[in-house]
Short mmCIF file of C-alpha atoms and ligand atoms in Angstrom, two decimals:
data_model
loop_
_atom_site.label_atom_id
_atom_site.label_comp_id
_atom_site.label_asym_id
_atom_site.label_seq_id
_atom_site.Cartn_x
_atom_site.Cartn_y
_atom_site.Cartn_z
CA MET A 1 132.30 114.60 50.77
CA ARG A 2 132.04 113.11 54.23
CA ASP A 3 132.26 109.35 54.61
CA LEU A 4 129.05 108.26 56.40
CA SER A 5 129.31 104.56 55.54
CA SER A 6 130.18 103.42 59.09
CA PHE A 7 126.90 104.71 60.60
CA HIS A 8 124.08 102.16 60.54
CA HIS A 9 121.50 103.05 63.19
CA ILE A 10 118.07 103.61 61.69
CA GLU A 11 117.71 107.00 63.47
CA THR A 12 120.93 108.26 61.88
CA LEU A 13 119.97 106.89 58.46
CA CYS A 14 116.52 108.55 58.66
CA ALA A 15 118.10 111.92 59.43
CA GLN A 16 121.08 111.80 57.05
CA ALA A 17 121.24 108.92 54.54
CA GLY A 18 120.74 109.45 50.82
CA TYR A 19 122.21 112.91 50.43
CA ASP A 20 125.81 113.91 50.89
CA PRO A 21 126.46 117.51 49.83
CA ALA A 22 129.81 118.56 48.38
CA SER A 23 131.43 121.77 49.59
CA GLY A 24 129.14 124.72 48.78
CA ASP A 25 126.11 122.57 47.93
CA PRO A 26 122.73 123.21 49.58
CA ARG A 27 122.49 121.43 52.96
CA VAL A 28 118.96 120.24 52.12
CA PRO A 29 118.43 118.07 48.99
CA PRO A 30 117.32 120.49 46.26
CA ILE A 31 114.19 120.06 44.14
CA VAL A 32 115.52 119.55 40.61
CA GLN A 33 112.45 120.63 38.68
CA SER A 34 113.76 119.81 35.21
CA THR A 35 112.50 117.19 32.78
CA THR A 36 115.78 117.04 30.91
CA PHE A 37 119.56 117.24 31.44
CA TYR A 38 122.33 118.82 29.38
CA TYR A 39 125.43 117.02 27.99
CA ASP A 40 128.36 118.46 25.99
CA ARG A 41 128.70 115.61 23.51
CA ALA A 42 126.27 113.35 21.63
CA GLU A 43 128.19 110.20 22.66
CA GLN A 44 127.60 110.95 26.34
CA LEU A 45 123.85 110.87 25.79
CA ALA A 46 124.17 107.77 23.59
CA ASP A 47 125.92 105.89 26.42
CA LEU A 48 123.11 106.85 28.80
CA PHE A 49 120.48 105.63 26.34
CA ASP A 50 122.37 102.33 26.03
CA LEU A 51 122.57 101.98 29.85
CA LYS A 52 126.39 101.98 29.50
CA ALA A 53 126.78 105.02 31.77
CA GLU A 54 124.89 106.20 34.86
CA GLY A 55 123.29 109.60 35.00
CA CYS A 56 120.04 111.47 34.48
CA PHE A 57 118.95 112.43 30.98
CA TYR A 58 115.16 112.52 31.12
CA SER A 59 113.13 112.65 34.34
CA ARG A 60 110.78 109.84 33.29
CA LEU A 61 113.77 107.49 33.84
CA GLY A 62 115.53 109.25 36.71
CA ASN A 63 115.90 112.59 38.48
CA PRO A 64 118.43 113.79 41.10
CA THR A 65 115.74 114.55 43.72
CA CYS A 66 114.16 111.13 43.21
CA GLU A 67 117.66 109.61 43.51
CA VAL A 68 118.08 111.12 46.99
CA LEU A 69 114.85 109.45 48.12
CA GLU A 70 115.83 106.16 46.42
CA LYS A 71 119.19 106.11 48.22
CA LYS A 72 117.57 107.01 51.54
CA VAL A 73 114.93 104.27 51.46
CA ALA A 74 117.43 101.70 50.12
CA ALA A 75 119.66 102.51 53.12
CA LEU A 76 116.73 102.24 55.57
CA GLU A 77 115.73 98.81 54.21
CA GLY A 78 119.33 97.56 53.83
CA GLY A 79 119.04 97.14 50.04
CA VAL A 80 121.47 97.87 47.17
CA GLY A 81 119.22 100.40 45.45
CA ALA A 82 115.65 101.51 44.84
CA ILE A 83 113.32 102.98 42.30
CA ALA A 84 110.82 105.75 43.13
CA LEU A 85 107.40 105.58 41.46
CA SER A 86 104.19 107.55 41.14
CA SER A 87 102.21 105.53 43.73
CA GLY A 88 102.19 102.39 45.83
CA GLN A 89 100.04 100.78 43.14
CA ALA A 90 102.76 101.50 40.57
CA ALA A 91 105.33 99.83 42.86
CA THR A 92 103.24 96.64 43.04
CA LEU A 93 102.50 96.76 39.29
CA LEU A 94 106.17 97.09 38.29
CA THR A 95 107.24 94.39 40.75
CA VAL A 96 104.87 91.96 39.02
CA LEU A 97 105.44 93.07 35.42
CA ASN A 98 109.23 92.98 35.76
CA VAL A 99 109.08 89.19 36.22
CA CYS A 100 105.69 88.15 34.77
CA GLY A 101 104.14 88.05 31.32
CA ALA A 102 101.02 86.33 29.97
CA GLY A 103 100.91 82.73 31.18
CA ASP A 104 103.00 83.40 34.29
CA HIS A 105 101.76 83.01 37.85
CA VAL A 106 101.96 84.78 41.23
CA VAL A 107 101.37 83.35 44.71
CA CYS A 108 100.03 86.13 46.93
CA SER A 109 98.95 86.43 50.53
CA GLN A 110 95.18 86.70 50.77
CA ALA A 111 95.44 89.40 53.44
CA VAL A 112 96.70 92.23 51.25
CA TYR A 113 95.65 95.77 50.48
CA GLY A 114 92.43 95.94 48.41
CA GLY A 115 94.27 97.65 45.53
CA THR A 116 96.82 94.82 45.36
CA PHE A 117 94.02 92.24 45.45
CA ASN A 118 92.16 93.91 42.55
CA LEU A 119 95.35 94.47 40.54
CA LEU A 120 96.12 90.75 40.66
CA ASP A 121 92.60 89.35 40.67
CA VAL A 122 91.08 91.60 37.98
CA THR A 123 93.42 93.77 35.91
CA LEU A 124 96.50 91.54 35.57
CA LYS A 125 94.27 88.49 35.08
CA LYS A 126 92.89 90.20 31.96
CA LEU A 127 96.49 90.38 30.69
CA GLY A 128 96.95 86.64 31.26
CA ILE A 129 98.86 86.72 34.56
CA GLU A 130 97.41 84.17 36.98
CA VAL A 131 97.26 84.39 40.76
CA THR A 132 96.71 82.01 43.67
CA PHE A 133 95.91 83.51 47.08
CA VAL A 134 97.11 81.76 50.25
CA PRO A 135 96.65 82.78 53.91
CA ALA A 136 99.16 85.33 55.28
CA GLN A 137 99.97 82.84 58.02
CA ALA A 138 100.07 79.78 55.72
CA SER A 139 102.56 77.00 56.42
CA GLN A 140 105.46 76.45 54.03
CA ALA A 141 103.73 73.28 52.79
CA GLU A 142 100.55 75.25 51.92
CA ILE A 143 102.60 77.80 49.99
CA GLU A 144 104.58 75.10 48.16
CA ALA A 145 101.32 73.42 47.12
CA ALA A 146 100.31 76.65 45.33
CA ILE A 147 103.58 76.92 43.36
CA ARG A 148 103.50 75.97 39.66
CA PRO A 149 106.24 75.70 37.03
CA GLN A 150 105.06 79.16 35.83
CA THR A 151 105.28 80.82 39.27
CA ARG A 152 107.53 83.90 39.10
CA LEU A 153 106.74 85.78 42.32
CA LEU A 154 105.68 85.28 45.94
CA PHE A 155 104.09 88.38 47.46
CA GLY A 156 102.83 89.38 50.92
CA GLU A 157 102.43 92.31 53.33
CA THR A 158 104.42 92.55 56.58
CA ILE A 159 101.30 93.83 58.36
CA ALA A 160 98.21 93.48 56.17
CA ASN A 161 95.94 96.47 55.45
CA PRO A 162 93.16 96.30 56.75
CA ALA A 163 93.23 92.72 58.13
CA VAL A 164 96.19 93.53 60.48
CA GLU A 165 97.67 90.04 60.07
CA VAL A 166 101.45 89.56 60.40
CA LEU A 167 103.07 87.66 57.51
CA ASN A 168 104.62 84.24 58.15
CA PHE A 169 107.96 85.31 56.67
CA GLU A 170 109.76 82.06 57.31
CA ALA A 171 107.20 80.00 55.37
CA PHE A 172 107.19 82.34 52.35
CA ALA A 173 110.98 82.75 52.32
CA GLY A 174 111.52 79.00 52.73
CA ALA A 175 109.28 78.17 49.78
CA ALA A 176 110.84 80.95 47.66
CA LYS A 177 114.35 79.72 48.34
CA LYS A 178 113.54 76.06 47.71
CA PHE A 179 111.98 76.77 44.29
CA GLY A 180 114.26 79.66 43.24
CA ILE A 181 111.40 82.18 43.09
CA LEU A 182 111.57 85.90 43.81
CA PHE A 183 109.91 86.91 47.14
CA ALA A 184 108.62 90.49 47.48
CA VAL A 185 107.10 92.08 50.59
CA ASP A 186 104.99 95.23 50.87
CA ASN A 187 106.39 96.85 54.03
CA THR A 188 104.14 99.94 53.97
CA LEU A 189 102.47 99.54 57.37
CA ALA A 190 105.48 98.26 59.30
CA THR A 191 108.10 100.64 57.82
CA PRO A 192 111.83 99.77 58.10
CA VAL A 193 111.69 101.10 61.67
CA ASN A 194 109.51 98.15 62.77
CA CYS A 195 110.66 95.45 60.34
CA ARG A 196 113.27 94.97 57.62
CA PRO A 197 111.94 92.21 55.36
CA LEU A 198 115.31 91.74 53.61
CA GLU A 199 116.64 90.41 56.94
CA TRP A 200 113.86 87.79 56.97
CA GLY A 201 114.47 86.34 53.51
CA ALA A 202 112.63 88.75 51.18
CA ASP A 203 114.39 89.66 47.92
CA LEU A 204 112.48 92.89 47.29
CA VAL A 205 110.62 95.40 49.48
CA THR A 206 107.86 97.65 48.21
CA HIS A 207 106.20 100.68 49.81
CA SER A 208 103.31 102.96 49.30
CA SER A 209 105.38 105.98 50.36
CA SER A 210 102.06 107.88 50.51
CA LYS A 211 101.73 106.39 54.01
CA TYR A 212 104.34 106.52 56.81
CA LEU A 213 107.39 107.48 54.69
CA ASP A 214 105.68 110.74 53.74
CA GLY A 215 103.69 110.65 56.99
CA HIS A 216 101.99 114.02 56.49
CA ALA A 217 99.48 113.02 53.78
CA VAL A 218 100.94 115.39 51.20
CA ALA A 219 102.56 113.23 48.48
CA LEU A 220 101.48 110.06 46.67
CA GLY A 221 104.33 107.75 45.84
CA GLY A 222 105.74 104.24 45.74
CA ILE A 223 109.17 102.64 46.09
CA ILE A 224 110.74 99.30 45.20
CA VAL A 225 113.93 98.39 47.11
CA ASP A 226 116.16 95.60 45.79
CA GLY A 227 118.08 93.43 48.25
CA GLY A 228 120.46 92.56 45.38
CA ARG A 229 120.86 88.92 46.43
CA PHE A 230 118.51 87.09 44.05
CA ASP A 231 120.45 85.16 41.39
CA PHE A 232 118.60 85.34 38.05
CA SER A 233 121.41 83.68 36.05
CA ASP A 234 120.72 80.09 34.88
CA ASN A 235 117.26 80.25 36.47
CA PRO A 236 114.79 78.89 33.88
CA ARG A 237 111.93 80.87 35.48
CA TYR A 238 113.46 84.20 34.38
CA PRO A 239 114.47 84.01 30.69
CA GLU A 240 114.07 87.77 30.26
CA PHE A 241 116.91 88.25 32.75
CA ASN A 242 119.37 85.82 31.25
CA ARG A 243 118.71 86.26 27.52
CA PRO A 244 119.75 89.33 25.48
CA ASP A 245 117.39 92.35 25.50
CA GLU A 246 117.34 93.49 21.86
CA SER A 247 115.84 96.86 22.89
CA TYR A 248 119.26 97.50 24.55
CA HIS A 249 121.58 96.01 21.90
CA GLY A 250 121.73 92.56 23.48
CA LEU A 251 122.25 93.54 27.13
CA VAL A 252 121.88 90.51 29.46
CA TYR A 253 120.62 91.82 32.82
CA SER A 254 121.83 88.92 34.99
CA ARG A 255 125.29 88.98 33.36
CA ASP A 256 125.85 92.70 32.82
CA CYS A 257 124.13 94.45 35.74
CA GLY A 258 125.62 92.72 38.80
CA ASN A 259 123.36 92.88 41.84
CA ARG A 260 121.15 95.55 40.22
CA ALA A 261 119.63 93.36 37.51
CA PHE A 262 116.05 93.78 38.79
CA LEU A 263 116.30 97.56 39.13
CA VAL A 264 118.07 98.18 35.81
CA LYS A 265 115.46 96.12 33.97
CA ALA A 266 112.52 97.75 35.82
CA ARG A 267 113.81 101.24 35.07
CA GLY A 268 115.14 100.54 31.58
CA GLN A 269 112.09 98.69 30.28
CA LEU A 270 109.09 99.50 32.47
CA LEU A 271 109.65 103.14 33.46
CA ARG A 272 110.70 103.77 29.86
CA ASP A 273 107.50 102.19 28.51
CA LEU A 274 104.91 102.86 31.24
CA GLY A 275 106.10 106.19 32.65
CA THR A 276 104.85 105.66 36.23
CA THR A 277 107.50 108.03 37.56
CA MET A 278 107.57 109.96 40.84
CA SER A 279 107.71 113.74 40.43
CA PRO A 280 110.71 115.61 41.93
CA MET A 281 108.37 117.66 44.15
CA ASN A 282 106.82 114.49 45.62
CA ALA A 283 110.29 112.98 46.09
CA PHE A 284 111.35 116.11 48.01
CA LEU A 285 108.26 116.00 50.26
CA THR A 286 108.58 112.25 50.85
CA GLU A 287 112.27 112.56 51.70
CA LEU A 288 111.43 115.33 54.16
CA GLY A 289 108.95 112.96 55.79
CA THR A 290 111.50 110.13 56.11
CA GLU A 291 113.81 112.42 58.11
CA THR A 292 111.49 112.05 61.14
CA LEU A 293 110.16 108.55 60.40
CA HIS A 294 111.87 106.98 63.44
CA LEU A 295 110.43 109.59 65.83
CA ARG A 296 106.91 109.31 64.42
CA MET A 297 106.97 105.49 64.49
CA GLU A 298 108.18 105.40 68.08
CA ARG A 299 105.20 107.50 69.18
CA THR A 300 102.79 105.72 66.82
CA ASN A 301 103.80 102.28 68.18
CA ARG A 302 103.33 103.42 71.78
CA ASN A 303 100.00 105.14 71.17
CA ALA A 304 98.55 102.27 69.14
CA LEU A 305 99.48 99.64 71.73
CA ALA A 306 97.82 101.73 74.46
CA VAL A 307 94.66 102.18 72.34
CA ALA A 308 94.57 98.46 71.39
CA GLU A 309 94.83 97.49 75.06
CA PHE A 310 92.08 99.96 76.00
CA LEU A 311 89.77 98.50 73.32
CA ALA A 312 90.61 94.90 74.28
CA GLY A 313 89.51 95.67 77.85
CA HIS A 314 86.25 97.43 76.89
CA PRO A 315 83.05 95.37 77.48
CA GLU A 316 81.31 96.71 74.34
CA VAL A 317 84.17 95.75 72.01
CA GLU A 318 83.63 92.41 70.23
CA PHE A 319 87.11 91.91 68.79
CA VAL A 320 90.42 93.79 68.34
CA ARG A 321 93.23 93.05 65.88
CA TYR A 322 96.67 94.49 66.62
CA PRO A 323 100.04 92.72 66.16
CA PHE A 324 101.05 92.51 69.82
CA LEU A 325 97.68 91.52 71.33
CA LYS A 326 97.38 87.85 72.24
CA GLY A 327 96.39 85.40 69.54
CA GLU A 328 98.04 84.07 66.38
CA ASN A 329 99.55 87.45 65.54
CA ALA A 330 101.48 87.80 68.79
CA ALA A 331 104.05 85.05 68.17
CA LEU A 332 104.80 86.28 64.64
CA ALA A 333 104.84 89.91 65.81
CA LYS A 334 107.37 89.12 68.56
CA LYS A 335 109.58 87.35 66.04
CA TYR A 336 109.53 89.83 63.15
CA LEU A 337 108.47 93.25 64.49
CA THR A 338 109.99 95.73 66.91
CA GLY A 339 106.72 97.70 67.00
CA GLY A 340 103.17 97.14 65.81
CA GLY A 341 102.64 100.34 63.81
CA GLY A 342 99.45 102.41 63.91
CA MET A 343 96.74 100.26 62.36
CA ILE A 344 94.08 98.67 64.55
CA SER A 345 90.93 96.86 63.42
CA PHE A 346 88.11 96.36 65.90
CA GLY A 347 84.35 95.81 66.13
CA LEU A 348 81.74 97.24 68.52
CA THR A 349 78.68 95.38 69.68
CA GLY A 350 75.57 96.60 67.88
CA GLY A 351 76.59 95.85 64.28
CA ARG A 352 76.95 97.99 61.19
CA GLU A 353 74.61 100.82 62.27
CA ARG A 354 76.34 101.40 65.60
CA ALA A 355 79.72 101.49 63.81
CA ALA A 356 78.44 104.39 61.69
CA ARG A 357 77.05 106.23 64.76
CA PHE A 358 80.39 105.72 66.55
CA ILE A 359 82.36 107.28 63.68
CA ALA A 360 80.01 110.29 63.56
CA ALA A 361 80.54 110.84 67.31
CA LEU A 362 84.38 110.95 67.13
CA LYS A 363 86.12 114.32 67.40
CA LEU A 364 89.89 113.77 67.08
CA PHE A 365 89.71 110.81 64.69
CA ALA A 366 88.96 112.08 61.17
CA ASN A 367 86.78 109.99 58.87
CA VAL A 368 89.12 109.70 55.84
CA THR A 369 90.24 107.03 53.34
CA HIS A 370 93.93 107.55 54.10
CA VAL A 371 96.00 105.72 56.75
CA ALA A 372 99.44 106.16 58.31
CA ASP A 373 99.14 109.90 58.63
CA LEU A 374 100.52 111.63 61.76
CA ARG A 375 96.89 112.62 62.54
CA SER A 376 94.67 109.80 63.80
CA SER A 377 91.95 108.66 61.44
CA VAL A 378 89.09 106.19 61.20
CA ILE A 379 87.12 104.42 58.49
CA HIS A 380 84.25 101.93 58.32
CA PRO A 381 85.28 99.57 55.46
CA ALA A 382 81.81 98.00 55.02
CA SER A 383 80.21 101.36 54.21
CA THR A 384 83.17 102.96 52.32
CA THR A 385 86.22 101.15 50.83
CA HIS A 386 84.37 97.82 50.57
CA ARG A 387 80.77 99.06 50.19
CA GLN A 388 80.22 97.30 46.83
CA MET A 389 80.67 93.91 48.52
CA SER A 390 77.83 91.70 49.74
CA GLU A 391 77.92 90.45 53.38
CA GLU A 392 79.15 87.15 51.98
CA ALA A 393 81.97 88.73 49.94
CA LEU A 394 82.96 90.82 52.96
CA GLU A 395 83.30 87.73 55.06
CA LYS A 396 85.51 86.08 52.45
CA ALA A 397 87.79 89.12 52.45
CA GLY A 398 88.05 88.86 56.24
CA ILE A 399 86.05 92.03 56.86
CA ARG A 400 83.14 91.99 59.30
CA PRO A 401 80.15 94.34 58.84
CA ASN A 402 80.87 96.09 62.15
CA GLN A 403 84.65 96.29 61.60
CA ILE A 404 86.23 99.71 62.17
CA ARG A 405 89.77 100.55 61.05
CA LEU A 406 91.77 103.02 63.11
CA SER A 407 95.03 104.61 62.04
CA ILE A 408 96.73 105.95 65.14
CA GLY A 409 98.77 109.13 64.88
CA ILE A 410 101.25 110.95 67.09
CA GLU A 411 98.84 112.84 69.39
CA HIS A 412 98.75 112.12 73.16
CA GLU A 413 97.42 108.65 73.93
CA GLU A 414 95.14 109.92 76.74
CA ASP A 415 93.34 112.26 74.33
CA LEU A 416 92.90 109.47 71.78
CA ILE A 417 91.48 107.07 74.37
CA ALA A 418 89.19 109.78 75.80
CA ASP A 419 87.78 110.45 72.31
CA LEU A 420 87.15 106.73 71.66
CA LYS A 421 85.51 106.35 75.09
CA GLN A 422 83.08 109.25 74.65
CA ALA A 423 82.17 108.10 71.10
CA ILE A 424 81.44 104.54 72.28
CA GLU A 425 79.17 105.98 75.00
CA ARG A 426 77.33 108.31 72.62
CA ALA A 427 76.90 105.61 69.94
C1 PLP B 501 97.93 102.40 50.29
C2 PLP B 501 98.60 101.12 50.09
C3 PLP B 501 99.01 100.71 48.80
C4 PLP B 501 98.73 101.53 47.56
O1 PLP B 501 99.44 102.72 47.62
P1 PLP B 501 99.02 104.08 46.86
O2 PLP B 501 100.17 104.96 47.16
O3 PLP B 501 97.72 104.52 47.44
O4 PLP B 501 98.90 103.74 45.41
C5 PLP B 501 99.67 99.50 48.69
N1 PLP B 501 99.91 98.73 49.77
C6 PLP B 501 99.51 99.09 51.01
C7 PLP B 501 99.79 98.19 52.16
C8 PLP B 501 98.85 100.28 51.21
O5 PLP B 501 98.45 100.62 52.45
#
């Protein structure tokens, strides 16, 4: 095997990290389409079941193709390891359930993906897990005021979908550190090319890999990356980490698993019991996507900034939200991001009806639910993803009736701007 450990540039990691073939192996990571794995002796399998040895034995708990993707994304984010899951929703779910049970509490940024909001506000509430939402750009004092003795997790999004607000990392990380609470960040829309949350005080990073990591809209998936720095030992908030797990013969995660306590517990307990596993085929497709992530993000960042500036200068545009446009976002964007990604929210004059006419008049921008695809897309949240909400509820969620969400792809910026221009005129 070649030693690649001295190469750290994100471009090199995108192209090569995660898979290191031995002599005679396939150059490209193979798709290991097998649910199960063979061992010569019964004791070998017993050690795997007891988490005493590392290796694959059943694909619900781990698979060689998924491992390639896990190593790749862990390297991109600067973490010690990762766990690949069936969707971004599964990544958020396991992040919460690995540290929370009934009676526990999460502090979450209000500007998060709708699925995350519903998971915490509806489904996990029914299981007895409480949540307090705070602004994405809250001060540390505001965040601290929301923390309770039962708080087990702080959660936010680097760039919020669809509010396009940049997270106040320093405030969340400061509060997390002061109270000894785990801090997890959903980095889906920024990607490790534009921001590495572990460098800004996050303990865990999650992704919906269905978005930029895949990038081609072919594979649903989710990932949790562990920074490996959070100390669970002697922390009274995390008894499940520092007391024996009888389902593994008295294993103590914080004592016995080094800097992988979070991942070993998430895989050993939650993947075992919930089965929200990524398939090898999806891991292969997602890994293939990550190989060009840096190139796609470079073009996406450039295109989106050009489009945001065009919209900001257009007389029939009421508002535009993009990380590097002036306003509250700009200072945080300059501090934490090297690029703004592809999501833009904006509103046309003429309200809800004109927004619908505008979308119908677009040619290059496809009207789809997905974002972060290499093809540009558009959606009108008030008449699609958020159509069940009253005008009042929309306002609370930070979504205006005329708000349009663009996801900018890797086409030529002049074509994208020409399409937007003609559609504004026709609408
Ligand atoms: C899409 C998305 C999710 C959910 O991911 P799925 O793969 O669709 O389950 C979570 N967070 C963010 C920021 C997203 O954009």
